[in-house]
Short mmCIF file of C-alpha atoms and ligand atoms in Angstrom, two decimals:
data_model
loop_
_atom_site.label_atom_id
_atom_site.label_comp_id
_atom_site.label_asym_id
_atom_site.label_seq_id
_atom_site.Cartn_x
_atom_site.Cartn_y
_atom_site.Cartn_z
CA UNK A 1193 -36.85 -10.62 4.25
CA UNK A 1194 -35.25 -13.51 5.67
CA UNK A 1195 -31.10 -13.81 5.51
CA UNK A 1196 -31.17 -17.44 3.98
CA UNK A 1197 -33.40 -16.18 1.07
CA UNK A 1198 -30.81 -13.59 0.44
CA UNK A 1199 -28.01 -16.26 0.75
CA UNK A 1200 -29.95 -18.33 -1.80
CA UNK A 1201 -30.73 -15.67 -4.14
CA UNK A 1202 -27.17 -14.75 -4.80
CA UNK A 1203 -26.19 -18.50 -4.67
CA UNK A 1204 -28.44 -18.84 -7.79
CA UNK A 1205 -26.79 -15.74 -9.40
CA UNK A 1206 -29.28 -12.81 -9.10
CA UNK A 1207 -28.56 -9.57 -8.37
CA UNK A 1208 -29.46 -8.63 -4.32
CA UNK A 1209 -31.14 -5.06 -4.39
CA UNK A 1210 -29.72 -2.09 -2.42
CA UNK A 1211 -32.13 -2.93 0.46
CA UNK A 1212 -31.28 -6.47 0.48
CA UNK A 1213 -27.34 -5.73 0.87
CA UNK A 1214 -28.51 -2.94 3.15
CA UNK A 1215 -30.35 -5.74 5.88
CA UNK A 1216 -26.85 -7.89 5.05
CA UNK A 1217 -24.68 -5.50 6.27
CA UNK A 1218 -26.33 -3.93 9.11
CA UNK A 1219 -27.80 -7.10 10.79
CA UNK A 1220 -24.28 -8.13 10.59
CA UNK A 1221 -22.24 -5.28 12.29
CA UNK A 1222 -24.91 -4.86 14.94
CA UNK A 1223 -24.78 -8.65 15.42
CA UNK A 1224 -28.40 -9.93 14.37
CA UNK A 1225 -26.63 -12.06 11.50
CA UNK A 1226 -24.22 -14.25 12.46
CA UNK A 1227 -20.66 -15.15 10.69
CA UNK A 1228 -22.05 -18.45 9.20
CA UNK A 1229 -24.31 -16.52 7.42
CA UNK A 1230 -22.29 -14.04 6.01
CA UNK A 1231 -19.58 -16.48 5.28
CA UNK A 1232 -22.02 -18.09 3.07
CA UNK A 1233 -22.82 -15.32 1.49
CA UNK A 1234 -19.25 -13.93 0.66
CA UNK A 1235 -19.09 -18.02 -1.04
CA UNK A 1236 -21.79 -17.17 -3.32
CA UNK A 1237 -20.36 -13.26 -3.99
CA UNK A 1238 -16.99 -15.68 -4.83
CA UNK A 1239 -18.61 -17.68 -7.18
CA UNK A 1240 -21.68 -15.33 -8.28
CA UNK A 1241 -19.96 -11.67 -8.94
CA UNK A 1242 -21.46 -8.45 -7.94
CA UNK A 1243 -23.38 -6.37 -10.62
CA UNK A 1244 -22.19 -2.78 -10.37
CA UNK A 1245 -25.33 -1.29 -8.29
CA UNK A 1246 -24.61 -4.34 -6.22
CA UNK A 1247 -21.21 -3.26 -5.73
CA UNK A 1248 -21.95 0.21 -5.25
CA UNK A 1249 -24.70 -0.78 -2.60
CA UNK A 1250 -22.50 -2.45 -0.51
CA UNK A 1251 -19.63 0.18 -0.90
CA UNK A 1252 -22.56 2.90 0.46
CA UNK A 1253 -23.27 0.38 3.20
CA UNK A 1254 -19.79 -0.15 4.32
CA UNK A 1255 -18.85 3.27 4.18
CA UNK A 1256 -22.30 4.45 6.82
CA UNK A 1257 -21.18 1.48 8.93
CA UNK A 1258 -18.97 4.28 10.49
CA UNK A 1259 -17.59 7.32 10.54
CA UNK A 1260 -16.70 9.79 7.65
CA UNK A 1261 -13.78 12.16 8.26
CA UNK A 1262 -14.94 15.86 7.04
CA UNK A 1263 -11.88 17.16 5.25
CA UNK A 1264 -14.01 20.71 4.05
CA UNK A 1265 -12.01 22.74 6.42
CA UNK A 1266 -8.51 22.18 4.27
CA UNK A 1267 -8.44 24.08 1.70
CA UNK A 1268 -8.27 22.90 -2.13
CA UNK A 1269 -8.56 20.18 -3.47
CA UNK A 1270 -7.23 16.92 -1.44
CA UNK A 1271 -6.10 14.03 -2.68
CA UNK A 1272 -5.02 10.83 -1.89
CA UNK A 1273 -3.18 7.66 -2.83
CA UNK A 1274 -3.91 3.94 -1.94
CA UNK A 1275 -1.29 1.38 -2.63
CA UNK A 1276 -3.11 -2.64 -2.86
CA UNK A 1277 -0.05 -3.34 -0.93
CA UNK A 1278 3.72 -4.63 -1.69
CA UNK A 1279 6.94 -5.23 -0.10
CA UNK A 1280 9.17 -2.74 0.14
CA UNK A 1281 6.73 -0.03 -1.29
CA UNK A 1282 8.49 3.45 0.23
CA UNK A 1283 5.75 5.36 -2.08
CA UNK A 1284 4.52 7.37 0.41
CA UNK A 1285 7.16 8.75 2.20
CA UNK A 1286 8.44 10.30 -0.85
CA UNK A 1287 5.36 10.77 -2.77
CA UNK A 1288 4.06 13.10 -0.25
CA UNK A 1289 6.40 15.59 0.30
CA UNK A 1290 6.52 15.78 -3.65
CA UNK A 1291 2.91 16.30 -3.84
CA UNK A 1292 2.43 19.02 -1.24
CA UNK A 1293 5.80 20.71 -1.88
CA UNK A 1294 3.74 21.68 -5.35
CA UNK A 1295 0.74 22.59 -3.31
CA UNK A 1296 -1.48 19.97 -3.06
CA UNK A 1297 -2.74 18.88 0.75
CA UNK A 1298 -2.62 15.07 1.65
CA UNK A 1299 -4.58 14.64 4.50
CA UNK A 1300 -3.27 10.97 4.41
CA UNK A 1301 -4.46 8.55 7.24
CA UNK A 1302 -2.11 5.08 6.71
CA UNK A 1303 -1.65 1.50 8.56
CA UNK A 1304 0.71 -0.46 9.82
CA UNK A 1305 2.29 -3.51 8.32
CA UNK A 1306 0.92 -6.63 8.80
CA UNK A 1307 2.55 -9.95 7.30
CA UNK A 1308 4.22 -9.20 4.21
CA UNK A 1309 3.75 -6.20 3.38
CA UNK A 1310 5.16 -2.84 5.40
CA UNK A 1311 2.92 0.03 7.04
CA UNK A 1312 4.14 3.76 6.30
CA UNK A 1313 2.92 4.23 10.14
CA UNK A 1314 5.80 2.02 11.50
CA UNK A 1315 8.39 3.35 8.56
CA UNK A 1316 7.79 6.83 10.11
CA UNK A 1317 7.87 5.88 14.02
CA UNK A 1318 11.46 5.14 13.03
CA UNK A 1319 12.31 8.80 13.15
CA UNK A 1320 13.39 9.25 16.27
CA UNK A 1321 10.28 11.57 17.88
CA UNK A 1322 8.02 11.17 15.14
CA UNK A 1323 4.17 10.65 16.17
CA UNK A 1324 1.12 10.08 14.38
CA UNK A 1325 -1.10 10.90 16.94
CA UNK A 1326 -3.00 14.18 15.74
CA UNK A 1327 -6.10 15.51 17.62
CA UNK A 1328 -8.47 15.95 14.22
CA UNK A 1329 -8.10 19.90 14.67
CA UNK A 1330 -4.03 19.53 14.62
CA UNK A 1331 -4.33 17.28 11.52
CA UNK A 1332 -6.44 19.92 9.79
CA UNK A 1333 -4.48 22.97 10.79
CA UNK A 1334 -1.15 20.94 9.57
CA UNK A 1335 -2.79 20.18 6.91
CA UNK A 1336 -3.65 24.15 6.20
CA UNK A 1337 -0.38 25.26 6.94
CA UNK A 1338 2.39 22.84 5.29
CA UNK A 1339 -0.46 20.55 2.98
CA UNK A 1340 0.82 17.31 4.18
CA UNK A 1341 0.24 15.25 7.75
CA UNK A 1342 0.25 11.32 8.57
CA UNK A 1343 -2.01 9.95 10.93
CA UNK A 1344 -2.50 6.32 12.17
CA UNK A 1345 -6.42 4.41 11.62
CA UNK A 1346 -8.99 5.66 13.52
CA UNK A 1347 -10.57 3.47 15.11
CA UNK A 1348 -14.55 3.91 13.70
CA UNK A 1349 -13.85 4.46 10.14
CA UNK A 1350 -15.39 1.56 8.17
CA UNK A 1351 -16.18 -1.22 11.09
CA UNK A 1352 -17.82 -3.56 8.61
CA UNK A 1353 -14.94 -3.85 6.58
CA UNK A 1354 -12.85 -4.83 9.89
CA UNK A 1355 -15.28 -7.85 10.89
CA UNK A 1356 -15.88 -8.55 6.77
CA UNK A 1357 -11.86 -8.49 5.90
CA UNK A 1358 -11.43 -10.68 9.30
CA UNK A 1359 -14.15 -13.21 8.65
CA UNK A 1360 -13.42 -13.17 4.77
CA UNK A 1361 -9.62 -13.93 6.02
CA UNK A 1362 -10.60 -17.25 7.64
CA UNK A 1363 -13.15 -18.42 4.98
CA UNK A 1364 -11.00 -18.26 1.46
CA UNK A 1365 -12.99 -15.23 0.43
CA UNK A 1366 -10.61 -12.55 0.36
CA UNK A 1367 -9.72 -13.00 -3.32
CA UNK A 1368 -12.96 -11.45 -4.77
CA UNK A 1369 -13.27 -8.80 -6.74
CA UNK A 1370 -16.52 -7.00 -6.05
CA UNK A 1371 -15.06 -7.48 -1.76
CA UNK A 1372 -12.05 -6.25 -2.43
CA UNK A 1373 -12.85 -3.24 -4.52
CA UNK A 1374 -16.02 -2.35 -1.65
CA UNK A 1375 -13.31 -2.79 1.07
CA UNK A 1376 -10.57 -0.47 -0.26
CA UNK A 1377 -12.72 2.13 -1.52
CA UNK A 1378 -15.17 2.56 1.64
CA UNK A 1379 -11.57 3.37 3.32
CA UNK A 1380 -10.52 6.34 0.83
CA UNK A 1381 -14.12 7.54 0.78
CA UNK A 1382 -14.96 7.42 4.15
CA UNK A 1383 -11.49 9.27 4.92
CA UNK A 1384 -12.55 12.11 2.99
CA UNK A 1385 -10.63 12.97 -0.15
CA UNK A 1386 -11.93 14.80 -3.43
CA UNK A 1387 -10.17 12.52 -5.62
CA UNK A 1388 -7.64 9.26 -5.27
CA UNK A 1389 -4.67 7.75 -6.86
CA UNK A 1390 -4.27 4.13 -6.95
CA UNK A 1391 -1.36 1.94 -7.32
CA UNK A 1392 -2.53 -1.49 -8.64
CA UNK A 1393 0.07 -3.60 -7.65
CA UNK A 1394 0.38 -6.98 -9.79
CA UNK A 1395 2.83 -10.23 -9.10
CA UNK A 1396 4.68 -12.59 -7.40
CA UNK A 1397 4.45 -9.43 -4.30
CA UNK A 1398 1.20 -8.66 -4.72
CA UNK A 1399 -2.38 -9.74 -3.68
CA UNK A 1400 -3.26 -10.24 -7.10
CA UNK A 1401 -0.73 -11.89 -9.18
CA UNK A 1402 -2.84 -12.07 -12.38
CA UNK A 1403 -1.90 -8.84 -14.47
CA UNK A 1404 -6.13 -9.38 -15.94
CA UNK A 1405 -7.30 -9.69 -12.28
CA UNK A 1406 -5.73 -6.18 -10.97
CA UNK A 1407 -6.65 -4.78 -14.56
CA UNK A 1408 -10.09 -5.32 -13.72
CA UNK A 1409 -9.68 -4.20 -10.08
CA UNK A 1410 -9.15 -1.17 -11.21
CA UNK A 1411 -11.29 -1.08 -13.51
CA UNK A 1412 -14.64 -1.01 -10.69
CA UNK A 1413 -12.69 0.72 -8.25
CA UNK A 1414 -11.75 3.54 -10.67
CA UNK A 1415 -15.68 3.44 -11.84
CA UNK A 1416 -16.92 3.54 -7.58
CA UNK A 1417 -14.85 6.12 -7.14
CA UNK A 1418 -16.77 8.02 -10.42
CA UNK A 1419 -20.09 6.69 -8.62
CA UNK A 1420 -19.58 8.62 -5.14
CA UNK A 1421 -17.85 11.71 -6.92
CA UNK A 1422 -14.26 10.96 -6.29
CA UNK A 1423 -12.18 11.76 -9.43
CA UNK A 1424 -10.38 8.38 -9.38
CA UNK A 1425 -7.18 7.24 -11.00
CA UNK A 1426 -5.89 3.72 -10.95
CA UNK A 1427 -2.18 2.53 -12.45
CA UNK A 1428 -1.13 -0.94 -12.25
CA UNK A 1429 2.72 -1.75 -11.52
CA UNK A 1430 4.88 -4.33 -11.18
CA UNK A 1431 5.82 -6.21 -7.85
CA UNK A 1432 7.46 -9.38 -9.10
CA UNK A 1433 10.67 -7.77 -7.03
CA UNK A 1434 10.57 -5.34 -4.23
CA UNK A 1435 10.18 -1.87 -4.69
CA UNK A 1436 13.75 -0.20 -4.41
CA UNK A 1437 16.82 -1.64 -2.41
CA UNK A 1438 15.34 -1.21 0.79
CA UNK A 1439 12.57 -3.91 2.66
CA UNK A 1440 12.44 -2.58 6.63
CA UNK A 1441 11.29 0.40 8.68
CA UNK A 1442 14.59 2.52 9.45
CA UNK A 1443 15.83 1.02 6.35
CA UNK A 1444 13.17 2.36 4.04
CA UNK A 1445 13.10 5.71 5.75
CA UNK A 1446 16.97 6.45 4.75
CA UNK A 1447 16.20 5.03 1.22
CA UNK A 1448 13.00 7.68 0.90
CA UNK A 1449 15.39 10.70 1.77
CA UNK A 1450 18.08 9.35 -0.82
CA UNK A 1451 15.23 9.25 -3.36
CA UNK A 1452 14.31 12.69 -1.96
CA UNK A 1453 18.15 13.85 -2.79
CA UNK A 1454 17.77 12.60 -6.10
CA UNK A 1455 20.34 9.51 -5.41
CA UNK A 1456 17.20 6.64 -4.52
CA UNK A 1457 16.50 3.89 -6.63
CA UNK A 1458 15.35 4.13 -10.59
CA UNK A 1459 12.46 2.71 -9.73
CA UNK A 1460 11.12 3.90 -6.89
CA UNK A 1461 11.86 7.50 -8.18
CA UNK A 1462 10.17 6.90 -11.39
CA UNK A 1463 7.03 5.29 -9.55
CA UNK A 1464 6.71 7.85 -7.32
CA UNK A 1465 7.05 10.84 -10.18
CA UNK A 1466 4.33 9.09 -11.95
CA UNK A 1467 2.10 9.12 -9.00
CA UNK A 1468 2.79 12.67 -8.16
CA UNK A 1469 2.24 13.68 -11.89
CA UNK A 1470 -1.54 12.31 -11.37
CA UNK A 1471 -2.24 13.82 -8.57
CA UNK A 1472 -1.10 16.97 -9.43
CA UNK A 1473 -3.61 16.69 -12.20
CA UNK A 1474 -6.51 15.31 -10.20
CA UNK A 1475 -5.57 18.57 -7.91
CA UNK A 1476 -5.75 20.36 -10.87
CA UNK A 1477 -2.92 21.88 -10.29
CA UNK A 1478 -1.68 21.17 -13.97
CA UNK A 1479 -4.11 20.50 -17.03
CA UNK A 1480 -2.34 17.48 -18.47
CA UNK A 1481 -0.08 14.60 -17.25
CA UNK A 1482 3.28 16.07 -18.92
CA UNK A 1483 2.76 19.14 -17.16
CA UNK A 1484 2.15 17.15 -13.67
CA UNK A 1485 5.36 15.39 -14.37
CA UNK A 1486 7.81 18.55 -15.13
CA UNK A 1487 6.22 19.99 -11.75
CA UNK A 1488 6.45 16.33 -9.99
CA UNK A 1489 10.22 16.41 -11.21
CA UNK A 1490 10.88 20.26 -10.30
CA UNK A 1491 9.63 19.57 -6.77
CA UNK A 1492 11.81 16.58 -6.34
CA UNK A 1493 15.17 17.76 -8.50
CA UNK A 1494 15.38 21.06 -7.44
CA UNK A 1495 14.96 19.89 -3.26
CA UNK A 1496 11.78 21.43 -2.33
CA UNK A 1497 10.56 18.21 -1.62
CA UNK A 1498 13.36 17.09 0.43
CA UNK A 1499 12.54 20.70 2.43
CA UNK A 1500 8.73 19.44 2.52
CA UNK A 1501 9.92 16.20 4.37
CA UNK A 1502 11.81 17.79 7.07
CA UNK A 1503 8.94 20.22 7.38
CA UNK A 1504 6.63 17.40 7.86
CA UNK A 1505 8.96 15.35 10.16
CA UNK A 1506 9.35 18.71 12.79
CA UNK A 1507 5.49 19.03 12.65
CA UNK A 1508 5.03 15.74 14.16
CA UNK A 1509 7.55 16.11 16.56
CA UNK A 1510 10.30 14.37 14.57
CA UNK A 1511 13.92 15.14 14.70
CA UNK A 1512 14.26 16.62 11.43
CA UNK A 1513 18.22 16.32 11.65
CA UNK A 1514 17.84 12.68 10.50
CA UNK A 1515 17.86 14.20 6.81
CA UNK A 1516 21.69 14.67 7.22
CA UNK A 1517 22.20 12.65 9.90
CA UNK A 1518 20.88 8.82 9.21
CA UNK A 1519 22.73 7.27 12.08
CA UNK A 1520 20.25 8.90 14.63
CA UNK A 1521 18.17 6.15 13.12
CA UNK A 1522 17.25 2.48 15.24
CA UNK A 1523 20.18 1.01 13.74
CA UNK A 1524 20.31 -3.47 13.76
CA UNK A 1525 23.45 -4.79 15.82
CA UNK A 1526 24.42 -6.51 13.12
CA UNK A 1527 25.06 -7.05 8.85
CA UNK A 1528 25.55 -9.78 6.63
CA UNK A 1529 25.77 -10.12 3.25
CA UNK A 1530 24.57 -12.57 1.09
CA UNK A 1531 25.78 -14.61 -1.54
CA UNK A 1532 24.79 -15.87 -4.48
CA UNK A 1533 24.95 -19.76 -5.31
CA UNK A 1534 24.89 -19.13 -8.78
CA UNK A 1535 26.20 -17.38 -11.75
CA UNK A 1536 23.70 -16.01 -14.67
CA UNK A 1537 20.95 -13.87 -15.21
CA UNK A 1538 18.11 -12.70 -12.72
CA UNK A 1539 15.34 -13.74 -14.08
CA UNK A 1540 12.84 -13.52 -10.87
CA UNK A 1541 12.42 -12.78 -7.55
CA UNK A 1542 9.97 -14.85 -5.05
CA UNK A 1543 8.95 -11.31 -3.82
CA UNK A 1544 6.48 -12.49 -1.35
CA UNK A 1545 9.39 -14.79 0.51
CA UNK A 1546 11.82 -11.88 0.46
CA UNK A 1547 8.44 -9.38 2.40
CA UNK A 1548 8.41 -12.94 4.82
CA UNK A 1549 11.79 -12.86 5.07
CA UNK A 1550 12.12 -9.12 6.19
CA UNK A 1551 9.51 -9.76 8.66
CA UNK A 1552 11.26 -13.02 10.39
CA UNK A 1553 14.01 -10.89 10.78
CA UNK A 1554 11.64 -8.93 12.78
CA UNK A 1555 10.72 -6.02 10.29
CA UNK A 1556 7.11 -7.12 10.41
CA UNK A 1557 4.20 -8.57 11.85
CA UNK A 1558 2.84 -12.01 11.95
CA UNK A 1559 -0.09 -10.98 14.24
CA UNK A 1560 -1.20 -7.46 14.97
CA UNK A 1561 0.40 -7.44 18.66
CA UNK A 1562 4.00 -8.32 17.32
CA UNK A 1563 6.53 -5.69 18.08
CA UNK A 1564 8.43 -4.46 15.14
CA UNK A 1565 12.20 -3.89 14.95
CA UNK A 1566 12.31 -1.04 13.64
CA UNK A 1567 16.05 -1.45 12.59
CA UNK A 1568 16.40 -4.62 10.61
CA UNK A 1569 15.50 -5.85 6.83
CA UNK A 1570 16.80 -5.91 3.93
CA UNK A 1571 19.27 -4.03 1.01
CA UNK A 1572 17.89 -5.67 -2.33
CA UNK A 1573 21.65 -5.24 -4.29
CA UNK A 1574 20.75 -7.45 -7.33
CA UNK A 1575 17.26 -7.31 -9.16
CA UNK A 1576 16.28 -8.40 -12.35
CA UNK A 1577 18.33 -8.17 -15.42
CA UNK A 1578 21.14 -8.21 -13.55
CA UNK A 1579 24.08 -9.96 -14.72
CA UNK A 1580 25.89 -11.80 -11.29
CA UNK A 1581 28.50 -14.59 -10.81
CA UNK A 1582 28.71 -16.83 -8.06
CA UNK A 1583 29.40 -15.13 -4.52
CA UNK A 1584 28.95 -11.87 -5.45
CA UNK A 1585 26.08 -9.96 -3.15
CA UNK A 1586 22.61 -10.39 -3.81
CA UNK A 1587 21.20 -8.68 -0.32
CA UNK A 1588 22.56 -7.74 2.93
CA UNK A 1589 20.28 -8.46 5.98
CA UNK A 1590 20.25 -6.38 9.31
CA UNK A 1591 19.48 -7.79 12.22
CA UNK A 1592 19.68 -8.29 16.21
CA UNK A 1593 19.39 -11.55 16.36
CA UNK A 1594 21.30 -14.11 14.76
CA UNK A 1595 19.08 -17.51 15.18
CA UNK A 1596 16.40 -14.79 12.96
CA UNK A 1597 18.93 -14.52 10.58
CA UNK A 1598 20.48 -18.14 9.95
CA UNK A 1599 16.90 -19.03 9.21
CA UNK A 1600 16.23 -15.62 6.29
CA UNK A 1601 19.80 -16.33 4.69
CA UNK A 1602 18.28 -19.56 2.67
CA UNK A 1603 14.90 -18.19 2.31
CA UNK A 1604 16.58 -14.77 0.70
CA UNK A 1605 18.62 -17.16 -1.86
CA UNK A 1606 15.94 -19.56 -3.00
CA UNK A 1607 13.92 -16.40 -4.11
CA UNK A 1608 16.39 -15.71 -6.74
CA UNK A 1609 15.83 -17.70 -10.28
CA UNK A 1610 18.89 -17.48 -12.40
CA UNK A 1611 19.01 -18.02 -16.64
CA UNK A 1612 22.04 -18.26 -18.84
CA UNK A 1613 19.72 -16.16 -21.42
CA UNK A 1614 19.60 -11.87 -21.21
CA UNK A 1615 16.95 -11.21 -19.57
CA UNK A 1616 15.44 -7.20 -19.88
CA UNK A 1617 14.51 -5.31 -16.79
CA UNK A 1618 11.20 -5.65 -16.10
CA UNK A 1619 9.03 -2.35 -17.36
CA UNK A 1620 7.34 -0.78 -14.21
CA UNK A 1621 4.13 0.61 -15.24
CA UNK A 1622 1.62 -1.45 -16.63
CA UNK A 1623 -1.20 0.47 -17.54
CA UNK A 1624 -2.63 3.39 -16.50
CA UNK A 1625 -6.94 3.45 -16.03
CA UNK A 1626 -9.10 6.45 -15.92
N1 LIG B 2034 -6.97 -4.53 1.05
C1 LIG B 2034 -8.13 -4.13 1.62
O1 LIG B 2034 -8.17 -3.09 2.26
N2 LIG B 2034 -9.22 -4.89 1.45
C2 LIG B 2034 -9.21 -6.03 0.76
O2 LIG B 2034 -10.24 -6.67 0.64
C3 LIG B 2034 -8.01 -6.44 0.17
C4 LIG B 2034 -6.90 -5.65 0.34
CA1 LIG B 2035 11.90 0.08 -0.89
#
């Protein structure tokens, strides 16, 4: 079988069989295929599509590339949620302690930002103490004994996704549906759930931006996860504004314990209810959606989730205090609000240049070895719908450095669009796929 036959054959539009995307992906990661060749071949998946087998070949390929993480010593029935990344997206701090204070486990292994969007690794390093590195048998006992802990990548699960997502980076073939739906779900199966949640995110914030495109992500991811036995749920929401008020690490660690006090943002809360209501019914926990919701809302309204969280932050060494006490958090030097130039309706919100912003002011990464400031971002005060006249406060930014933030202050304006017209808040959910 040689490589440039397989190139060819997909260039033409045939289907590659399972041992043909087998030879792909293992002469690759042991380095008997070189980059040119699999660049080519990513080209003609761009162009060409994947056929489901195809799809799930290469998922069952990626995912042996590696290592698996064997969950079976937790007991019940774990799941997890994935998040196509968005800015400002405090899901999981809050979703978690929801979801295991009504006895679910999340083993939950999470990244750390990188461009845009934020990492829930670097939101929690913000607790002062907090670590996310577990020995595997400390995960798993934390795991058995308060259902949730966070740990950081490993570094073995899923190597041909790391070389594919870097090559695909540099050669325009990220955007593909059939790589992007192997690459996300080799992660959540290799990490070793039962079943999965995941948040679709569509927009100006998100990697898709097509509301069709994410639709039918979901649609084969939801279907791969049916294919290697993981009950799999996919919703699609909105991210044509930032998730919340808050867009930083320290920042959106204070917002997730408001939310977790029942005073966060509508719709964070209401996203993160919705994803706990699924997973309590892919735990099986409750038979129907309705019923996952009354428990999701119990957990959160009556404060056993805000319990769970400090639970969770003392486990991994955290200084659970920080629930009452938010100053103990890296705090920026300094706060400025902006203004608006305008007076009208919001009607959008660049939310990709508001993620950038966040992460000139040093909330982010631009390459991997940036270090993050863990106290500065963003407070989102005006979103869409709202009515505002000129100079009042669309954001405040916190930073340390002021040259950072003469150069966000523009950025953060020009990604408000004003109308004299109404304009209805945005609905959050999308569409739910099962
Ligand atoms: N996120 C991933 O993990 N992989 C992709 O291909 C795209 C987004
Ligand atoms: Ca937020």
């Amino acid at each position: 079988m040689r490589v440039y036959d397989i190139i060819a054959k997909k260039r033409d539009g045939y289907s590659l069989s399972p041992n043909e995307i087998e030879a792909l992906i293992k002469g690759y990661v042991d380095g008997t295929i070189p980059d040119y060749q699999i660049a080519a071949w990513a080209m003609a998946v761009f162009f060409q599509g994947m056929d489901e087998e195809e799809i799930k070949a290469l998922t069952h390929q990626m995912i042996i590339s590696g290592d698996s993480i064997d969950l079976s010593e937790i007991e019940g029935i774990k799941v997890d949620k994935h998040s196509t990344g968005g800015v400002g997206d405090t899901t999981t701090l809050v979703l978690g302690p929801i979801v295991a204070a009504g006895g679910i486990p999340v083993a939950k292994m999470s990244g750390r930002g990188l461009g845009h969007t934020g990492g829930t690794i670097d939101k929690l390093e913000s607790i002062p103490g907090f670590h996310v590195e577990l020995t595997n048998e400390q995960f798993i006992k934390q795991v058995n004994e308060i259902k949730l802990a966070v740990i950081g990548q490993t570094a073995n699960l899923v190597p041909a996704d790391k070389k594919l997502y870097g090559l695909r980076d540099v050669t325009a073939t990220v955007n593909s549906m059939p790589l992007i739906a192997s690459s996300i779900m080799s992660k959540k199966i290799a990490a070793g759930a039962n079943a999965i949640i995941l948040d679709v995110k569509t927009g100006n914030g998100a990697f898709l931006k097509d509301l069709d495109e994410a639709i039918e992500l979901a649609k084969v991811m939801v279907n791969l996860g049916d294919n290697f036995n993981r009950d799999t749920i996919a919703i699609i929401t909105n991210m044509n504004q930032p998730l919340g008020w808050a867009v930083g690490n320290s920042l959106e660690v204070e917002e997730a314990i408001m939310t977790l006090q029942g005073k966060g943002p509508e719709d964070l809360t209401k996203l993160c209810l919705e994803l706990a209501a699924h997973m309590f019914v892919l735990g099986k926990k409750t038979s129907e959606f309705a019923k996952g919701l009354e428990l999701a809302e119990e957990m959160l309204y009556g404060g056993k989730a805000l319990a769970k969280f400090a639970e969770f932050i003392k486990a991994q060494g955290g200084d659970a205090t920080v629930i009452d006490n938010l100053e103990i958090l890296p705090q920026a030097k300094h706060m400025q609000k902006i203004t608006s130039l305008h007076s009208g309706y919001i009607e959008s919100i660049e939310t990709q240049e508001i993620g950038r912003a966040a992460m000139l002011l040093g909330a982010g990464r631009s390459k991997q070895e940036d270090i993050v400031e863990l106290g500065v971002g963003i407070m989102i005060r005006k979103k869409i719908g709202d009515q505002v006249t000129k100079d009042d406060i669309l954001a405040e930014i916190y930073y340390n450095e002021d040259e950072k933030a003469q150069k966000v202050i523009p950025i953060i304006q020009a990604a408000y669009s004003f109308t004299k017209e109404i304009i209805n808040k945005p609905p959050l959910i999308l569409k739910t796929i099962n």
